[in-house]
XYZ file of C-alpha atoms in Angstrom:
500
model
C -0.246 0.370 -0.139
C 1.094 3.390 -1.189
C 2.297 5.907 1.828
C -1.050 8.865 2.352
C -0.724 11.936 -0.290
C 0.295 15.044 1.561
C 1.532 18.483 0.200
C 4.863 18.395 -2.127
C 7.809 19.939 -1.352
C 10.898 20.657 -2.685
C 14.202 19.011 -0.977
C 17.578 20.771 -2.092
C 21.223 18.759 -1.628
C 24.597 20.415 -1.887
C 28.219 20.003 -0.913
C 29.860 21.419 2.051
C 32.466 22.548 -0.462
C 30.072 24.309 -3.060
C 28.152 25.725 0.009
C 31.448 27.659 0.559
C 31.447 28.935 -2.632
C 28.363 30.355 -2.533
C 28.238 31.521 0.285
C 31.884 33.788 -0.129
C 29.846 34.911 -3.251
C 26.399 35.491 -2.301
C 27.757 37.563 0.594
C 30.522 39.843 -0.586
C 28.794 42.743 -0.031
C 27.676 42.378 3.025
C 26.135 43.703 6.126
C 23.618 45.950 3.749
C 23.897 44.973 0.057
C 22.528 41.754 -2.002
C 24.127 39.507 -4.420
C 22.875 37.010 -6.816
C 23.818 34.135 -8.769
C 22.514 31.964 -11.749
C 23.073 28.305 -10.503
C 22.717 24.628 -12.007
C 21.211 21.825 -10.832
C 20.605 18.307 -11.238
C 16.758 16.889 -10.527
C 14.510 14.117 -9.638
C 10.866 14.532 -9.926
C 9.317 12.108 -7.544
C 5.849 11.229 -5.613
C 6.451 13.757 -2.825
C 7.701 16.475 -4.465
C 11.501 17.042 -6.590
C 14.188 16.428 -5.395
C 17.408 18.944 -6.846
C 20.884 18.476 -6.376
C 23.679 21.677 -6.777
C 26.010 21.305 -9.682
C 28.309 24.662 -9.758
C 26.641 28.735 -9.945
C 26.668 30.318 -13.082
C 28.632 33.503 -11.849
C 28.243 37.204 -13.320
C 30.308 38.257 -15.128
C 31.280 42.184 -14.866
C 28.660 44.334 -15.860
C 25.732 41.459 -15.033
C 24.151 42.636 -12.249
C 23.739 46.007 -10.887
C 26.412 47.039 -8.432
C 25.075 50.072 -7.956
C 22.094 48.307 -6.755
C 21.849 46.933 -3.111
C 18.924 45.093 -4.489
C 19.814 41.830 -7.376
C 19.449 42.801 -10.503
C 19.911 40.597 -13.928
C 20.960 42.613 -16.624
C 19.109 41.500 -20.104
C 22.643 39.817 -20.758
C 22.587 37.822 -17.573
C 19.358 36.527 -18.137
C 20.142 35.493 -21.954
C 23.389 33.496 -20.841
C 20.720 31.042 -19.102
C 18.824 30.550 -21.139
C 21.055 29.644 -24.331
C 22.279 27.039 -21.615
C 19.153 26.280 -20.383
C 17.886 25.499 -23.882
C 21.623 23.768 -24.440
C 21.050 21.137 -22.110
C 19.299 19.460 -19.502
C 20.085 20.600 -16.561
C 18.017 23.258 -14.808
C 18.667 26.710 -13.546
C 17.868 28.235 -11.089
C 17.807 31.774 -8.616
C 20.059 32.255 -5.920
C 20.748 35.812 -3.472
C 20.770 36.086 -0.246
C 18.934 38.862 1.513
C 21.651 41.405 4.136
C 22.377 40.763 6.822
C 20.298 39.474 9.825
C 16.918 39.968 7.616
C 14.040 37.213 7.216
C 14.564 35.163 3.930
C 10.843 35.875 3.106
C 9.693 36.734 -0.181
C 9.645 40.318 -0.908
C 7.272 41.444 -3.447
C 10.357 42.010 -5.523
C 11.573 38.800 -5.149
C 7.900 37.478 -6.253
C 7.515 38.879 -9.910
C 11.349 37.981 -9.961
C 10.408 34.309 -9.300
C 7.239 34.689 -11.622
C 9.039 35.642 -14.391
C 12.142 33.323 -14.433
C 9.528 30.540 -13.787
C 7.775 31.343 -16.820
C 10.830 32.441 -18.952
C 12.697 29.298 -17.834
C 9.777 26.917 -18.580
C 9.368 27.929 -22.277
C 13.497 27.874 -22.782
C 13.725 24.528 -20.786
C 10.293 22.582 -22.027
C 8.822 22.302 -19.173
C 12.084 21.943 -16.496
C 11.849 22.805 -12.779
C 12.774 26.156 -11.736
C 13.750 27.102 -8.085
C 14.344 30.422 -5.696
C 16.111 30.159 -2.823
C 17.169 32.952 -0.738
C 19.902 33.428 1.663
C 21.234 35.481 4.812
C 23.086 35.033 7.319
C 23.784 36.898 10.836
C 26.566 38.949 11.960
C 27.289 36.036 14.868
C 27.265 33.703 11.108
C 23.988 31.950 11.752
C 22.697 30.399 8.459
C 18.799 30.824 7.035
C 17.176 30.358 4.025
C 13.609 29.998 2.343
C 12.779 28.974 -1.045
C 10.722 27.484 -3.795
C 10.843 25.566 -7.215
C 8.032 25.825 -9.614
C 7.085 22.150 -12.156
C 4.247 22.603 -14.743
C 2.771 25.548 -13.337
C 2.530 25.084 -9.901
C 4.371 25.925 -7.054
C 6.071 23.690 -3.781
C 8.359 24.889 -0.793
C 11.981 24.012 -0.884
C 11.761 22.842 2.908
C 14.933 21.117 3.532
C 19.029 21.768 2.661
C 20.812 19.344 3.087
C 24.508 19.302 2.864
C 27.318 17.138 2.481
C 30.323 17.725 3.888
C 32.259 15.745 6.749
C 29.324 16.293 8.651
C 26.148 15.957 7.130
C 23.974 18.753 8.297
C 20.186 18.796 7.416
C 18.591 22.272 7.953
C 14.664 23.777 7.387
C 13.474 26.265 6.136
C 12.576 29.471 8.201
C 9.200 28.743 7.844
C 10.154 25.775 9.992
C 12.632 27.100 12.225
C 10.748 25.528 15.073
C 12.020 22.084 13.455
C 15.251 22.907 14.585
C 14.698 23.794 18.106
C 13.224 20.510 18.063
C 16.423 18.893 17.061
C 18.328 19.737 20.066
C 15.594 18.978 23.234
C 17.260 16.758 25.407
C 16.704 13.220 25.574
C 18.207 11.446 29.026
C 18.066 8.252 27.068
C 21.226 9.619 24.580
C 22.261 11.446 27.381
C 25.960 10.067 27.546
C 26.293 10.012 24.158
C 25.684 14.017 24.258
C 28.342 14.297 27.449
C 30.725 13.124 24.873
C 29.672 14.817 21.718
C 27.279 17.897 23.378
C 24.152 19.272 21.728
C 25.785 17.813 17.977
C 23.854 14.578 19.353
C 20.519 16.192 18.492
C 21.324 15.689 14.618
C 20.286 11.846 15.079
C 16.834 12.851 16.182
C 16.547 14.865 12.729
C 18.002 13.090 10.554
C 16.534 10.134 8.408
C 18.811 6.957 7.157
C 17.783 4.002 4.542
C 18.682 0.665 5.089
C 19.739 -1.047 1.980
C 18.814 -5.109 3.344
C 17.828 -5.611 6.489
C 19.348 -8.862 7.679
C 22.782 -9.897 8.969
C 24.452 -6.167 8.912
C 20.725 -4.215 8.256
C 19.331 -5.046 11.374
C 22.390 -4.348 14.276
C 22.597 -1.076 12.513
C 19.482 0.145 12.602
C 19.198 -1.483 15.754
C 21.852 0.569 17.093
C 20.736 3.510 15.515
C 17.104 3.931 16.913
C 18.948 3.563 19.839
C 21.280 6.185 19.094
C 18.188 9.182 18.681
C 17.142 8.128 14.377
C 13.953 8.392 14.161
C 13.012 8.178 10.439
C 13.733 5.431 9.118
C 13.512 3.894 4.981
C 13.808 -0.209 4.946
C 14.853 -1.733 1.724
C 14.740 -5.047 1.496
C 12.820 -8.350 -0.875
C 13.202 -11.163 1.126
C 11.345 -13.365 3.711
C 12.687 -14.856 6.723
C 13.894 -17.719 6.734
C 15.348 -19.896 9.408
C 18.666 -19.319 8.578
C 18.954 -15.806 9.268
C 17.766 -15.725 13.408
C 20.856 -16.787 13.625
C 22.007 -12.803 12.501
C 19.149 -10.918 12.096
C 18.691 -9.062 15.294
C 14.339 -7.805 16.416
C 13.344 -11.655 15.272
C 12.033 -15.160 17.462
C 11.045 -18.359 17.491
C 7.030 -17.277 16.828
C 9.015 -15.989 13.556
C 10.509 -19.363 12.615
C 6.624 -19.979 11.350
C 5.081 -16.971 10.298
C 8.438 -15.699 8.347
C 7.265 -12.585 7.531
C 9.399 -10.041 5.804
C 12.826 -8.934 6.861
C 11.428 -5.037 6.407
C 8.191 -6.523 8.662
C 10.924 -7.464 11.315
C 13.330 -5.112 11.507
C 10.166 -2.485 11.794
C 8.917 -3.784 14.846
C 12.127 -3.786 16.736
C 12.450 -0.483 15.770
C 8.497 0.873 17.142
C 9.294 -1.506 20.131
C 12.326 1.171 21.016
C 10.748 4.084 19.602
C 7.136 3.981 19.312
C 7.297 7.388 17.502
C 9.901 6.234 14.722
C 8.148 7.488 11.541
C 9.159 4.190 9.239
C 9.169 2.783 5.520
C 9.689 0.013 4.432
C 9.754 -1.099 0.675
C 9.893 -4.675 0.098
C 11.767 -4.450 -3.454
C 15.445 -3.152 -4.327
C 17.475 -1.398 -4.522
C 17.863 -0.685 -8.293
C 13.962 -0.143 -8.557
C 12.604 3.679 -9.046
C 10.570 3.967 -6.019
C 12.395 3.299 -3.559
C 14.663 5.792 -4.774
C 12.317 8.267 -4.241
C 12.218 7.490 -1.208
C 16.201 7.186 -0.155
C 16.406 10.359 -1.551
C 14.903 11.669 1.591
C 17.519 10.203 4.179
C 20.364 11.439 5.203
C 22.557 8.878 4.122
C 22.299 5.076 3.129
C 23.734 2.245 4.327
C 24.852 -0.374 1.921
C 24.369 -3.216 3.755
C 23.320 -6.483 1.261
C 27.098 -7.067 -0.355
C 25.414 -7.149 -3.411
C 27.281 -5.872 -6.795
C 24.184 -4.291 -7.923
C 23.673 -2.209 -5.019
C 27.151 -1.694 -4.428
C 27.527 -0.139 -8.146
C 23.703 1.753 -7.646
C 25.079 3.339 -4.675
C 28.127 4.888 -6.107
C 26.015 6.103 -8.745
C 23.672 7.964 -6.467
C 26.088 9.091 -4.344
C 27.811 10.529 -7.150
C 24.240 11.496 -9.097
C 22.054 12.715 -6.424
C 24.756 13.592 -3.609
C 23.505 10.920 -1.806
C 26.361 9.971 0.695
C 26.895 5.889 2.131
C 28.688 3.585 3.835
C 28.525 -0.448 2.217
C 29.613 -2.609 4.772
C 30.269 -6.590 3.777
C 31.710 -9.629 5.384
C 33.328 -12.316 4.254
C 34.706 -15.899 6.721
C 36.149 -18.735 4.702
C 37.498 -22.103 6.763
C 39.781 -25.519 5.826
C 39.303 -28.614 7.785
C 36.907 -26.794 11.003
C 39.310 -23.926 11.438
C 38.815 -19.968 10.423
C 41.223 -19.105 8.259
C 39.578 -15.233 7.383
C 37.185 -13.451 9.310
C 37.547 -9.750 6.949
C 35.004 -7.123 7.932
C 34.810 -4.026 4.901
C 33.555 -0.687 5.282
C 33.885 1.761 2.521
C 32.609 5.863 2.220
C 30.635 6.680 -0.873
C 29.910 10.770 -1.283
C 30.288 13.563 -3.718
C 33.515 14.300 -5.151
C 35.357 10.633 -3.818
C 36.416 7.758 -6.005
C 33.002 5.559 -7.131
C 32.781 2.057 -6.050
C 34.732 1.346 -9.525
C 37.236 3.389 -9.464
C 38.065 2.044 -6.085
C 37.588 -1.782 -7.271
C 35.091 -2.965 -5.385
C 33.107 -4.242 -7.806
C 33.406 -7.892 -9.795
C 31.914 -6.852 -13.379
C 31.132 -10.990 -13.696
C 29.198 -11.708 -10.318
C 27.716 -8.091 -11.460
C 26.562 -9.502 -14.719
C 25.851 -12.639 -13.109
C 22.982 -11.553 -10.667
C 21.525 -9.288 -13.997
C 20.699 -12.324 -15.619
C 17.586 -13.968 -16.081
C 17.158 -18.186 -14.151
C 17.123 -18.475 -17.545
C 20.038 -16.433 -19.078
C 22.207 -17.870 -16.513
C 20.569 -22.639 -17.241
C 22.175 -21.389 -21.081
C 25.299 -20.499 -19.692
C 25.884 -23.486 -18.071
C 24.782 -25.254 -20.847
C 27.191 -23.588 -23.231
C 30.082 -24.154 -20.081
C 29.224 -27.916 -19.554
C 29.715 -28.360 -23.900
C 33.110 -26.032 -24.256
C 34.158 -28.801 -21.658
C 33.196 -31.321 -23.682
C 34.766 -30.447 -26.878
C 37.804 -30.021 -24.980
C 37.251 -26.477 -24.829
C 38.119 -23.569 -21.328
C 34.362 -23.591 -19.947
C 35.259 -20.594 -18.339
C 34.534 -18.451 -20.896
C 31.307 -18.650 -20.914
C 30.738 -18.559 -16.823
C 28.044 -20.903 -16.491
C 29.426 -21.319 -12.792
C 27.646 -19.250 -10.085
C 29.705 -16.777 -7.902
C 30.310 -18.767 -4.487
C 27.594 -17.907 -1.595
C 29.123 -16.052 1.226
C 29.079 -17.622 4.690
C 28.832 -15.563 7.428
C 27.814 -15.775 11.177
C 26.316 -13.331 13.797
C 28.682 -12.002 15.432
C 30.502 -10.974 12.575
C 28.130 -9.152 11.165
C 26.998 -7.663 14.255
C 29.880 -6.315 14.752
C 30.759 -4.784 11.305
C 26.911 -3.436 11.419
C 27.458 -1.638 14.487
C 30.609 0.004 13.035
C 29.162 1.055 10.295
C 25.459 2.738 12.217
C 28.663 4.131 14.574
C 30.463 5.676 11.575
C 26.838 6.989 10.329
C 26.298 8.369 13.386
C 29.762 10.476 13.830
C 29.228 11.702 10.399
C 25.756 12.628 11.015
C 26.515 14.346 13.702
C 29.683 15.535 12.770
C 31.777 14.285 15.598
C 33.890 12.024 14.182
C 34.493 10.451 10.523
C 35.966 7.091 9.405
C 39.469 6.684 9.018
C 40.038 5.664 5.486
C 37.626 6.379 3.259
C 37.822 2.359 2.251
C 39.429 -0.062 4.494
C 39.794 -4.212 5.561
C 40.379 -5.898 8.680
C 40.602 -9.423 10.259
C 39.535 -10.960 13.394
C 41.794 -12.859 13.298
C 45.408 -11.220 12.552
C 47.183 -8.835 14.878
C 46.754 -5.894 15.184
C 43.228 -7.123 13.685
C 45.391 -6.875 9.902
C 43.849 -3.243 9.132
C 44.330 -2.797 5.256
C 43.911 0.893 4.031
C 42.284 1.103 0.193
C 43.006 4.513 -1.250
C 42.831 4.396 -4.866
C 42.646 7.597 -6.606
C 39.281 8.287 -9.028
C 40.209 6.998 -12.416
C 40.655 9.183 -14.937
C 37.360 8.151 -17.933
C 34.692 6.853 -14.747
C 32.061 9.262 -15.599
C 31.952 10.315 -11.800
C 34.767 13.025 -12.483
C 31.731 15.082 -14.050
C 28.273 14.236 -13.186
C 28.376 14.987 -9.680
C 24.729 16.667 -8.710
C 23.495 15.323 -12.412
C 20.515 13.994 -10.979
C 18.598 12.357 -13.509
C 20.141 13.644 -15.799
C 23.343 11.418 -15.260
C 20.533 8.373 -16.153
C 22.568 7.395 -19.103
C 26.226 7.250 -17.061
C 24.125 5.105 -14.606
C 26.566 1.864 -14.061
C 23.562 -0.264 -13.607
C 19.860 -0.409 -13.871
C 16.690 -2.655 -13.300
C 16.485 -5.390 -15.689
C 12.672 -5.910 -16.839
C 12.782 -9.296 -15.387
C 13.351 -8.315 -11.672
C 9.485 -8.064 -9.512
C 9.030 -4.192 -8.889
C 9.339 -2.718 -4.950
C 6.391 -1.803 -2.602
C 6.403 0.948 -0.489
C 4.145 -0.239 1.946
C 2.753 2.944 4.599
C 5.079 4.648 6.989
C 4.153 4.264 10.289
C 4.512 6.371 13.146
C 4.137 10.043 14.021
C 5.215 12.292 10.732
C 5.603 15.250 13.389
C 8.934 13.811 15.156
């Protein structure tokens, strides 16, 4: 069953580095005068509104903004330059400008006139693409505020939240919803010990939203830790039903589930609401490649990759680059010989805009990825072709007829790695800590845990070099898409209070 329809809104994302440059530009005439710029953005039209990701500013050239005016006045030449750029590409173009220091960011009558004109003009030049207008201000103490609107097909919606992705994942509400900022830092005795460590930053967890892609051995302990830490909004994604073999490593499961075999997402939702009844939990029976899943996880501060599948890893890397959706991906590998454990390896990797993607990091096995996307018939055909090749004395490996080995993991390893993943997520959301490496591995059986960082640079030919923030306009550059034979995702009703 689909979630109930509410007023549509716009969510705006930007990297911390781009925000710093943008604020330097917009506040250059402070404290009394405004400044502004056109900017390019990628976007995705969703069932809840529009997701907008900042690409870059189209800075004014000399004479394109009137310097002798206290407000922002765009010259005809500057407007024409933006219109021609819009007609020449698939990205959207919007306007962002500052209000004087300490002023409200609510739209003035002049702002309304400007936006009314630009929304019509840019829709015409952009063949109906959305237009976005943002207004920002800063106090003398550096406190930031914003308001804004987006237009699509002649209809207006508010820019409700601004997400900044850097060493801290900062979620800010528009000035109209300022009360939500205050609510996010209220004291909670349940997280008092963490609060003693990092102060009011712990309140950022309550205001955050986290997606888990995979809800069993890795996802369940990660979410278990996060809900106890104060996170109150979750999107849970998994296509599978609970099986008896899952009980050894799935947090929240009980003996009754061995008989009823519910969906894994239902078990994890039950665990969350048993700990925090006011949590808002959206559960999706489906795969991360489904467009309906992408719509929901784009509302989150970050995603946790908990499946150890090749297609999930590739997709999350695409989303980090194209939509500025950061991710922490986890994996576990265990091997044994003659009843003795030989490998107890955990791996964590971070995907974030501006960093190497999973392909650049060497985390994608192309043969395994191809196998995951095949139909059962295609797999049988490959197996038959390989067997026939062997019968004729030819190397059958070229047909790759065999499936990858099943990864065997146990609860103590998945719980530990999932909890570490959650810990790094907490530190990232609160800006209190960060992973020591973008990607690293460790082995419990090795001296000093055998920690190995796997640092790599971006590959020059990889599209992650130039698709940062392009949103749906980078669809042609996605490294993996959902096969037509896979079952469509089902987004189930969110449970919990929408005001938390």
